[in-house]
PDB file of C-alpha atoms in Angstrom:
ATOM      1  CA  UNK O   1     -32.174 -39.985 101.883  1.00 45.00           C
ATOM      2  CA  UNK O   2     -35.955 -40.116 100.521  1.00 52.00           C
ATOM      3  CA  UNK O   3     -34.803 -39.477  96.704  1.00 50.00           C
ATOM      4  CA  UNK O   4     -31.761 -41.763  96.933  1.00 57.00           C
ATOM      5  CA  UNK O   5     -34.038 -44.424  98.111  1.00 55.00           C
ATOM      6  CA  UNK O   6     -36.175 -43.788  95.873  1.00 52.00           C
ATOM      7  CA  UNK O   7     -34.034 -43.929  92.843  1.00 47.00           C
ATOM      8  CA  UNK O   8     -32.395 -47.351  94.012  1.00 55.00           C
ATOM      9  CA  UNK O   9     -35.949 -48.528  93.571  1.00 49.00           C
ATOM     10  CA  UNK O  10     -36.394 -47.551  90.313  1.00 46.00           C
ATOM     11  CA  UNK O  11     -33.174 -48.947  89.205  1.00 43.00           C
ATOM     12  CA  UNK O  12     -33.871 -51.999  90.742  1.00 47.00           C
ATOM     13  CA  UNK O  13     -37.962 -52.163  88.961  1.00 44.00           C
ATOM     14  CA  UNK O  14     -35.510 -51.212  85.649  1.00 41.00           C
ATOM     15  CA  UNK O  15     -33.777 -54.427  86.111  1.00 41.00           C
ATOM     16  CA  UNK O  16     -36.242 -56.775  87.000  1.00 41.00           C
ATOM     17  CA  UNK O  17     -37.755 -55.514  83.990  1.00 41.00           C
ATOM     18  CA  UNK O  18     -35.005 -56.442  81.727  1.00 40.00           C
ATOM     19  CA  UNK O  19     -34.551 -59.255  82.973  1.00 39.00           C
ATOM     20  CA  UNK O  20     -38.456 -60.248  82.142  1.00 41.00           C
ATOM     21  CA  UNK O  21     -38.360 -58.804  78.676  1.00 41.00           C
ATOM     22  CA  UNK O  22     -35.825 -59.654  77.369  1.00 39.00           C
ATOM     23  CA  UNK O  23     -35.622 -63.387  77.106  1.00 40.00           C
ATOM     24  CA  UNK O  24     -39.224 -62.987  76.026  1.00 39.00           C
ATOM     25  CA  UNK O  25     -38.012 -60.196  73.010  1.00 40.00           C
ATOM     26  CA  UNK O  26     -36.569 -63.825  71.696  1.00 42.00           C
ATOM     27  CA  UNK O  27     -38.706 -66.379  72.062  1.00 42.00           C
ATOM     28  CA  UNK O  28     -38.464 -69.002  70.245  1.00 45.00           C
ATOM     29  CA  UNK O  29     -40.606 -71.973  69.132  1.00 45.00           C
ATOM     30  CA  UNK O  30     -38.967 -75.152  70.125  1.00 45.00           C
ATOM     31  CA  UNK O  31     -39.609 -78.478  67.919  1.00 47.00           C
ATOM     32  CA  UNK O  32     -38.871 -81.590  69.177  1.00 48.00           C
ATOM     33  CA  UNK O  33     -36.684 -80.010  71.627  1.00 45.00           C
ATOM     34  CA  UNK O  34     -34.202 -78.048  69.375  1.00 47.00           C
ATOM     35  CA  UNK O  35     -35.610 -74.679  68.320  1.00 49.00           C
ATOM     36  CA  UNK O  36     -36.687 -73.612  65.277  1.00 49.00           C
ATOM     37  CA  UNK O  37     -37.213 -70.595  63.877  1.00 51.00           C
ATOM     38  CA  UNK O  38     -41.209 -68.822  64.039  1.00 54.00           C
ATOM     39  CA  UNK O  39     -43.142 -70.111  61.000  1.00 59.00           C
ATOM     40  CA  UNK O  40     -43.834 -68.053  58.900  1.00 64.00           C
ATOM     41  CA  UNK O  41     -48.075 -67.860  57.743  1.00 66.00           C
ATOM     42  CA  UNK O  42     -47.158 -66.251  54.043  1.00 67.00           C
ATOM     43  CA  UNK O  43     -44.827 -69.165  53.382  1.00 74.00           C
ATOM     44  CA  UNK O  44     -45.932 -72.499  51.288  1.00 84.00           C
ATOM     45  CA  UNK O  45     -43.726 -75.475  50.405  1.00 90.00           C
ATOM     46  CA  UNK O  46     -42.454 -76.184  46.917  1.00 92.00           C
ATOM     47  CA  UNK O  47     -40.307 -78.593  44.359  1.00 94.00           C
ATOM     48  CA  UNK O  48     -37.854 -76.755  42.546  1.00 94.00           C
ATOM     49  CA  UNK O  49     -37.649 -77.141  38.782  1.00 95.00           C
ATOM     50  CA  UNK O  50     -35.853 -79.794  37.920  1.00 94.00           C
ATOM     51  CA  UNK O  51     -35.060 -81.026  34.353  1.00 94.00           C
ATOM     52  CA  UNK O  52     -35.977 -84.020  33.495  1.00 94.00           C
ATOM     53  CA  UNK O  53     -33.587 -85.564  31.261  1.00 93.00           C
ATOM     54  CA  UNK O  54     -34.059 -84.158  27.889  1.00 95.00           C
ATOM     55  CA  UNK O  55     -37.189 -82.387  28.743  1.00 96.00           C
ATOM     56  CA  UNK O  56     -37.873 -78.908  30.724  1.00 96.00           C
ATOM     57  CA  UNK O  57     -38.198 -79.101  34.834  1.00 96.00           C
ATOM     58  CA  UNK O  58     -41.646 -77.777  36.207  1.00 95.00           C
ATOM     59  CA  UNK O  59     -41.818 -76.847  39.759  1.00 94.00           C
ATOM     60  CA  UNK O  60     -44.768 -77.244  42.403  1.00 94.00           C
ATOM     61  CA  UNK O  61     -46.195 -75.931  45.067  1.00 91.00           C
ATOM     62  CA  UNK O  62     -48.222 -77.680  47.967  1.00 91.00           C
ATOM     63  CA  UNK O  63     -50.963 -75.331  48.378  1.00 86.00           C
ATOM     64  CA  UNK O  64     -52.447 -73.211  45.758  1.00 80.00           C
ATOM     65  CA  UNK O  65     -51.644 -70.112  48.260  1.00 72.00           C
ATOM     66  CA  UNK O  66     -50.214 -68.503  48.869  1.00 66.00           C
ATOM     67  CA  UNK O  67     -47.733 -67.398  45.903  1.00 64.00           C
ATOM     68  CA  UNK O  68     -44.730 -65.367  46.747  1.00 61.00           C
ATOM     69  CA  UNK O  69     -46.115 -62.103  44.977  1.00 62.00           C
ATOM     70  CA  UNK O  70     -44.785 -58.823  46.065  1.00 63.00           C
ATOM     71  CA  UNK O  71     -46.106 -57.033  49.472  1.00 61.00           C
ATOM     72  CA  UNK O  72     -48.408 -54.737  47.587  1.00 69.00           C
ATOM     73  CA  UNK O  73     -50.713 -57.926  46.555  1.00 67.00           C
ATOM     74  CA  UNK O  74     -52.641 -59.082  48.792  1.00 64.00           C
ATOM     75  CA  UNK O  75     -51.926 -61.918  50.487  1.00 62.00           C
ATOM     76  CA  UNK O  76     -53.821 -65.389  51.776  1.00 65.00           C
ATOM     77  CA  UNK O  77     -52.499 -67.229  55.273  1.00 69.00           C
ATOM     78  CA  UNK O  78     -52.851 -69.786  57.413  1.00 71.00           C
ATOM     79  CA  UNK O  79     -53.296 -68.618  60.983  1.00 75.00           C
ATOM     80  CA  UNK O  80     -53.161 -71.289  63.196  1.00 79.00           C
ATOM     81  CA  UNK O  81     -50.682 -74.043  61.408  1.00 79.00           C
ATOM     82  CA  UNK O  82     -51.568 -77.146  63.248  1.00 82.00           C
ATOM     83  CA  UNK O  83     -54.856 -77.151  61.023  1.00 85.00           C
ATOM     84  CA  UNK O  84     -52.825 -76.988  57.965  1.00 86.00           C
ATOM     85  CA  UNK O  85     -53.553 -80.317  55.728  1.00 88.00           C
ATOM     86  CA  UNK O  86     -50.518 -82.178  55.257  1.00 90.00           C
ATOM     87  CA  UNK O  87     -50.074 -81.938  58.879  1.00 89.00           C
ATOM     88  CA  UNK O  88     -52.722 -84.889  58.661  1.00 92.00           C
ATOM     89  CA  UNK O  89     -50.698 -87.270  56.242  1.00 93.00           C
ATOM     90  CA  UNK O  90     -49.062 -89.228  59.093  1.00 91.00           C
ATOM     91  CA  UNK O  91     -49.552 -90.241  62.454  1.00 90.00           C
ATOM     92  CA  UNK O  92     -47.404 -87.673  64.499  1.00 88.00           C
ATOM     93  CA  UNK O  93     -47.206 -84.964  67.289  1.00 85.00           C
ATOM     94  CA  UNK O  94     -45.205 -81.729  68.176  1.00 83.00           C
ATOM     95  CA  UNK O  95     -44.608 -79.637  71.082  1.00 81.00           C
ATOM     96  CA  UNK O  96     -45.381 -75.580  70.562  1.00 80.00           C
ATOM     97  CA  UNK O  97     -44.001 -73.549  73.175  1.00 78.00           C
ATOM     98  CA  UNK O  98     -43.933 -70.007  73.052  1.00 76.00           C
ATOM     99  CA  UNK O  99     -43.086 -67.217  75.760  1.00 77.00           C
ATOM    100  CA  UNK O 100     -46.140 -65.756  76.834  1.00 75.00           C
ATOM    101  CA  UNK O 101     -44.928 -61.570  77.165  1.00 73.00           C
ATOM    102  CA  UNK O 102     -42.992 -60.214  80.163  1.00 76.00           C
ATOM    103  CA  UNK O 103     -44.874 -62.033  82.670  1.00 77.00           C
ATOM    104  CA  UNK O 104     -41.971 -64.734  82.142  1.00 80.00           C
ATOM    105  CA  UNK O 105     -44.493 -67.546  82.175  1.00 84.00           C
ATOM    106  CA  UNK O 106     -45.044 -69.644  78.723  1.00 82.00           C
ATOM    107  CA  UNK O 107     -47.365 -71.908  77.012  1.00 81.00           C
ATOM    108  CA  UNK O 108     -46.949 -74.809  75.923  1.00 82.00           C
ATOM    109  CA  UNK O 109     -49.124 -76.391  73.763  1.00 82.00           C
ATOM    110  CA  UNK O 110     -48.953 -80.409  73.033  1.00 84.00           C
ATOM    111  CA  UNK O 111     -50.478 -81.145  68.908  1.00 84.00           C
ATOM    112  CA  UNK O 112     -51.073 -84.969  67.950  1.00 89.00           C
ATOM    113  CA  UNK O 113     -52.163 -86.138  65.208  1.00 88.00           C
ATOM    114  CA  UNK O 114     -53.828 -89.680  64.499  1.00 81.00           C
TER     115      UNK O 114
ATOM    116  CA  UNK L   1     -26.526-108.617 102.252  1.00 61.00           C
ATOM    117  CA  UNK L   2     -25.653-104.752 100.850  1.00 63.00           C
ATOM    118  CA  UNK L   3     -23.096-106.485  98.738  1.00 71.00           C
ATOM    119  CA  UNK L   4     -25.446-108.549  96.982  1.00 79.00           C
ATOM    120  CA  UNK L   5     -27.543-105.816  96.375  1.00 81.00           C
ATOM    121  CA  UNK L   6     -24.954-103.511  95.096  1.00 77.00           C
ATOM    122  CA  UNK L   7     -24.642-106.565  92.819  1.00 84.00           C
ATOM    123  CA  UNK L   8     -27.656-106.699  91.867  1.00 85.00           C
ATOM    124  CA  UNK L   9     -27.977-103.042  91.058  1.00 81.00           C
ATOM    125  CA  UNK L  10     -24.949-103.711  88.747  1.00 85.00           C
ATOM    126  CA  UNK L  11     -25.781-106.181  86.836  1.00 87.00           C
ATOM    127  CA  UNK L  12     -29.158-104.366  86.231  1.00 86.00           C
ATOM    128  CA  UNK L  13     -27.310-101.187  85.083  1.00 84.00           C
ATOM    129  CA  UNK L  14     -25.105-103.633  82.687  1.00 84.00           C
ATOM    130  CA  UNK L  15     -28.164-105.116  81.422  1.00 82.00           C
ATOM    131  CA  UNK L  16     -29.998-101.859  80.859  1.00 82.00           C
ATOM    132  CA  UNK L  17     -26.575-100.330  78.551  1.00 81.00           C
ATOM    133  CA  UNK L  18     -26.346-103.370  76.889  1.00 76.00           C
ATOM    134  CA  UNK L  19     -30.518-103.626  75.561  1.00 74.00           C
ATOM    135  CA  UNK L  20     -29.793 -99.470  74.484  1.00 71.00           C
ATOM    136  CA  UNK L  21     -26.569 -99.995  72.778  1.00 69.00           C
ATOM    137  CA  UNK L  22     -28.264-102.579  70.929  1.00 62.00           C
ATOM    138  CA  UNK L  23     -31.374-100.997  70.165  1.00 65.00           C
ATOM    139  CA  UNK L  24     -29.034 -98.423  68.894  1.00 64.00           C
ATOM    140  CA  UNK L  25     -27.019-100.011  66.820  1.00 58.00           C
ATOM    141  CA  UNK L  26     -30.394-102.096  64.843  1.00 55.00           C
ATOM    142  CA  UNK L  27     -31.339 -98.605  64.253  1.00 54.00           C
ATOM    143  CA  UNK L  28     -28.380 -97.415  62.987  1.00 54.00           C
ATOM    144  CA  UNK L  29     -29.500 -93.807  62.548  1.00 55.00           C
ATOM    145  CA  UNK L  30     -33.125 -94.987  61.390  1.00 58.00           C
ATOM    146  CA  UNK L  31     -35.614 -92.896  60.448  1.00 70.00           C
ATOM    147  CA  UNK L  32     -32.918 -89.830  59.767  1.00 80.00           C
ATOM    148  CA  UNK L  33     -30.839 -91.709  58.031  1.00 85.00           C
ATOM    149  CA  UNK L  34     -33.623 -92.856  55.411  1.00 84.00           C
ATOM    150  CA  UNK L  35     -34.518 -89.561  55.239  1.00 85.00           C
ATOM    151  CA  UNK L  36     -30.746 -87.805  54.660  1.00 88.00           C
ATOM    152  CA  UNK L  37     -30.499 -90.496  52.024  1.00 90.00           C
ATOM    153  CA  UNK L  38     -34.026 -89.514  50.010  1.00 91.00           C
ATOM    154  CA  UNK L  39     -32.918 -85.995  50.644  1.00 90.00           C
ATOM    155  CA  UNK L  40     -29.087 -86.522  48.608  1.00 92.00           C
ATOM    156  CA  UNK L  41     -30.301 -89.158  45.916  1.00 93.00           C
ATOM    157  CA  UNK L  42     -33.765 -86.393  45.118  1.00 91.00           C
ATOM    158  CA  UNK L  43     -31.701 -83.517  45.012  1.00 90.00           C
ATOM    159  CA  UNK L  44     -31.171 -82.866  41.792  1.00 91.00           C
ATOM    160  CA  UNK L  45     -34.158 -85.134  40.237  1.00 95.00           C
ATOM    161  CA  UNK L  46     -37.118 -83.753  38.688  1.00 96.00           C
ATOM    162  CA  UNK L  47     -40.210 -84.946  40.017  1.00 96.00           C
ATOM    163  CA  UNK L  48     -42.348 -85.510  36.821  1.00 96.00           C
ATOM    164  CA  UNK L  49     -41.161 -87.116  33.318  1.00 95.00           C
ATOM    165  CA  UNK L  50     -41.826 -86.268  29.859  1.00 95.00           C
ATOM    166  CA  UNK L  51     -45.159 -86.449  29.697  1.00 96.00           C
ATOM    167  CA  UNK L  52     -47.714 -83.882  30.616  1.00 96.00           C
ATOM    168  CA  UNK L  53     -51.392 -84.298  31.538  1.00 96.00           C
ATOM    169  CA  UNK L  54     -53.484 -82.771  28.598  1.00 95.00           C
ATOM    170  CA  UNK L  55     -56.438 -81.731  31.535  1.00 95.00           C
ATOM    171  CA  UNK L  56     -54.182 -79.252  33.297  1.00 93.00           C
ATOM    172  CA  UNK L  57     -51.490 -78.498  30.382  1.00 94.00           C
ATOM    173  CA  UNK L  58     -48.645 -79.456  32.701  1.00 94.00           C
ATOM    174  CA  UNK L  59     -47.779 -82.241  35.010  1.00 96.00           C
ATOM    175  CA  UNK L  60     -49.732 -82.689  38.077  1.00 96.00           C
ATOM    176  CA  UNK L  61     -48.445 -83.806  41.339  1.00 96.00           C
ATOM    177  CA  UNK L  62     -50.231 -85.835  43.775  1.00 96.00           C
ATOM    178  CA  UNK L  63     -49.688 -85.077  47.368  1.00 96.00           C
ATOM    179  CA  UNK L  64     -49.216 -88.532  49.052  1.00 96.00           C
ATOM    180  CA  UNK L  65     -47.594 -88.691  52.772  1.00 95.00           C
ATOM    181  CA  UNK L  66     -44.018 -88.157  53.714  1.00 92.00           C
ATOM    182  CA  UNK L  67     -44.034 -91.381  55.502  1.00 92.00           C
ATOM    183  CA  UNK L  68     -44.259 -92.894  51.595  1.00 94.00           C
ATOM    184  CA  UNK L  69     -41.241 -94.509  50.320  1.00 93.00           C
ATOM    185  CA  UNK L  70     -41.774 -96.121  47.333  1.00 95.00           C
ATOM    186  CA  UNK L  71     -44.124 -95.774  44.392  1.00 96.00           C
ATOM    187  CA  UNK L  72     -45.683 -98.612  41.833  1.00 96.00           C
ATOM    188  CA  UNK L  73     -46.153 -97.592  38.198  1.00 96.00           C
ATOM    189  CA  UNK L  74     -47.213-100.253  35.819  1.00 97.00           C
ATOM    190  CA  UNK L  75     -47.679-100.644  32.096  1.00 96.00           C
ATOM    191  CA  UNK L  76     -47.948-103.174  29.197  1.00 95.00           C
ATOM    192  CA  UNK L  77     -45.827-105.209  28.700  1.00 91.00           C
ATOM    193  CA  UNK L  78     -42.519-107.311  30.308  1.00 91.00           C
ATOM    194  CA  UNK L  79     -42.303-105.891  33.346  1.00 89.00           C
ATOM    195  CA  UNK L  80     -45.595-104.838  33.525  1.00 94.00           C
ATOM    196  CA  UNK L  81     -45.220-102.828  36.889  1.00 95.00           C
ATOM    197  CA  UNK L  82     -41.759-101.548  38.679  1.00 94.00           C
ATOM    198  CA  UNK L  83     -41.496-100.004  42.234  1.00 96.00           C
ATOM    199  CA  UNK L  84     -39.395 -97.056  42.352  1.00 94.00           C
ATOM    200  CA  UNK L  85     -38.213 -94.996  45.389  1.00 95.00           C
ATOM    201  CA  UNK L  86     -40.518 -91.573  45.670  1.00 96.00           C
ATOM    202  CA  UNK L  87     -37.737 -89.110  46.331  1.00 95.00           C
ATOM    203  CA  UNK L  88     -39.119 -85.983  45.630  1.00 95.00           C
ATOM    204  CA  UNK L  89     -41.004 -84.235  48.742  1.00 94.00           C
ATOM    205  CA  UNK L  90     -41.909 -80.281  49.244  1.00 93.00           C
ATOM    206  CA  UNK L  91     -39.746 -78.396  51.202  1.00 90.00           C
ATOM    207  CA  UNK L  92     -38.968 -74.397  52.238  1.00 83.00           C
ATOM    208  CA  UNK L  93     -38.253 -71.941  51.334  1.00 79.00           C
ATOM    209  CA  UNK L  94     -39.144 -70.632  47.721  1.00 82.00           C
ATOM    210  CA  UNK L  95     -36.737 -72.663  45.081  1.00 87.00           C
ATOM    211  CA  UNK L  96     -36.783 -69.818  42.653  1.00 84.00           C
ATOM    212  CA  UNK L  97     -37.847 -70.422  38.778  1.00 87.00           C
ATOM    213  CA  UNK L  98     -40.925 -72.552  38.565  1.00 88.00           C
ATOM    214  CA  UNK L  99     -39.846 -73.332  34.883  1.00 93.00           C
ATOM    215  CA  UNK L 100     -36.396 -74.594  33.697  1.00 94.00           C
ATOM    216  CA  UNK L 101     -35.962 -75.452  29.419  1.00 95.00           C
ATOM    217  CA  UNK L 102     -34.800 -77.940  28.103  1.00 94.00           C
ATOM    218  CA  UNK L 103     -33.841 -79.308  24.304  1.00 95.00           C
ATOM    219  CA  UNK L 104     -37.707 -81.350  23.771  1.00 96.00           C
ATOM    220  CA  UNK L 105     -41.078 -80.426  24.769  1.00 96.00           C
ATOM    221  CA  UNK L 106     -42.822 -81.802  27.101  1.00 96.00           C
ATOM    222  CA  UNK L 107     -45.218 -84.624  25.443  1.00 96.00           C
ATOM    223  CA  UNK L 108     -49.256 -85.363  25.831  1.00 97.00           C
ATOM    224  CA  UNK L 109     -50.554 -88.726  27.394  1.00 97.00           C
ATOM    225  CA  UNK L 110     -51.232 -90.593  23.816  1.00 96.00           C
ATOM    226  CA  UNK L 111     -54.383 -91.957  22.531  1.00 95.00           C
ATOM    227  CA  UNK L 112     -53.596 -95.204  23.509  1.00 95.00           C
ATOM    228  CA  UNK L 113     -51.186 -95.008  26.765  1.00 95.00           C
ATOM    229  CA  UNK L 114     -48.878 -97.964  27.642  1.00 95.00           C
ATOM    230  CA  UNK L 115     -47.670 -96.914  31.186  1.00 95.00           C
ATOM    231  CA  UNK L 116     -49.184 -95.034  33.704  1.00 96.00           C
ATOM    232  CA  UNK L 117     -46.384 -92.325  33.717  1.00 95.00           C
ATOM    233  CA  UNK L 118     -47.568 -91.044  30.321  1.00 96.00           C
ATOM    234  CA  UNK L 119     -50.766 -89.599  32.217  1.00 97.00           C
ATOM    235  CA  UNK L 120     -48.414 -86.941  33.663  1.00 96.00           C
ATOM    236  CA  UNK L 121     -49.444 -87.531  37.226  1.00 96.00           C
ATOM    237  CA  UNK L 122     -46.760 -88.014  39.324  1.00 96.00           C
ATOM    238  CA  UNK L 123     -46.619 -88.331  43.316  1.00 97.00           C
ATOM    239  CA  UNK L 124     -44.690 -86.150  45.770  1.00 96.00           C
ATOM    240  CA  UNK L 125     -44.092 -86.534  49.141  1.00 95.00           C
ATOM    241  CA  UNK L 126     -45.976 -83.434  52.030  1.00 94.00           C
ATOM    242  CA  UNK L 127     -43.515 -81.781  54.131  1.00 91.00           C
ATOM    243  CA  UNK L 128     -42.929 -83.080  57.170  1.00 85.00           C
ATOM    244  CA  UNK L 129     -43.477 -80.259  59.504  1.00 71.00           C
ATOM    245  CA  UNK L 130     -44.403 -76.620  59.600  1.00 58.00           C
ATOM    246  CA  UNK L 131     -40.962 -75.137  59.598  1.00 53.00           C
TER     247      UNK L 131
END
């Protein structure tokens, strides 16, 4: 009687559990209330190569890094991306939220910038 | 009494669908629409012209904001300036080849330049958010 009661507990703990984890295993940022996928800190923002007319298309890139170069380079990032420059162009705000581990709570952070 | 308050209540709840439909409809998509628009007519548009900027050996964009809409280039000359929608604007993810040929070279800013488009510095428009 002991073991089975035992058992049902631990079955029950292996639920709850679940339950916790796994909406946090996909958290998502959400931006402006539809979600987006995580940003990514290796990536930068470009203009493809266009040509122009008669003459040969040159591409850009925002920041100077970093460069897609393969995984055995090493690599520059930006680790927290509301700090990022061209986030301070225009007058705007965003809502970060993230799922803060099996706890089931979040955060939720509020950016503006002005 | 209640029926002139129930009255009330719905002519207030007329008035407040009519003011949003026609907010709605001056908007008339707004700010996304503007922006699906920049987004078709810049697809396929390069963002610099034929002239390079002999400092850097290439052209050089200039990051303005994305809020930007139009940009004023002037020269010698009838017209001496022109306004022209600023399409271009950064975007994810990687585009691919950062060099595309075509049948001329590019060409230096001259000696003597008569439009400020031959200094090879041309503006495009910052992302608009970090995804």
């Amino acid at each position: 009687m002991g073991v089975r009661r035992s058992l049902r507990a631990v079955l029950g703990g292996l639920v709850v559990s679940a339950g916790l984890i796994g909406p946090a295993a996909q958290a998502n940022p959400i931006n402006g209330g539809v979600e987006a996928p995580t940003p990514d800190v290796f990536s930068n923002y470009y203009h493809p190569a266009n040509r122009a007319g008669a003459y040969p298309g040159v591409g850009a890139q925002l920041y100077v890094s970093p460069r897609p170069v393969p995984a055995r380079v090493g690599h520059t990032w930006v680790t927290y991306p509301p700090f990022m420059p061209h986030e301070f162009l225009y007058q705007h705000k965003r809502r970060y939220i993230r799922c803060s581990g099996a706890t089931g709570m979040r955060t939720d952070v509020r950016a503006y910038w002005w | 009494m209640l029926t002139s308050k129930f009255i009330l209540c719905g002519r207030i709840l007329m008035a407040a669908i009519v003011v949003v439909s026609v907010m709605e409809a001056v908007q008339a998509g707004g700010h996304h629409a503007t922006e699906k628009r920049y987004f078709l007519r810049g697809r396929n548009k390069s963002w610099h012209s034929g002239w390079y900027n002999p400092a850097a050996g290439r052209p050089v964009p200039l990051v303005v904001p994305p809020t930007a809409e139009f940009v004023s280039e002037y020269s010698w000359g009838v017209p001496s300036s022109r306004v022209m929608p600023l399409y271009p604007q950064y975007r994810k993810p990687f585009p691919g080849p950062g060099y595309v040929p075509g049948e001329r070279r590019l060409m230096p800013t001259p000696d003597q330049p008569s439009d400020t488009v031959q200094f090879g510095i041309h503006a495009i428009r910052g992302p608009w958010g970090t995804y």
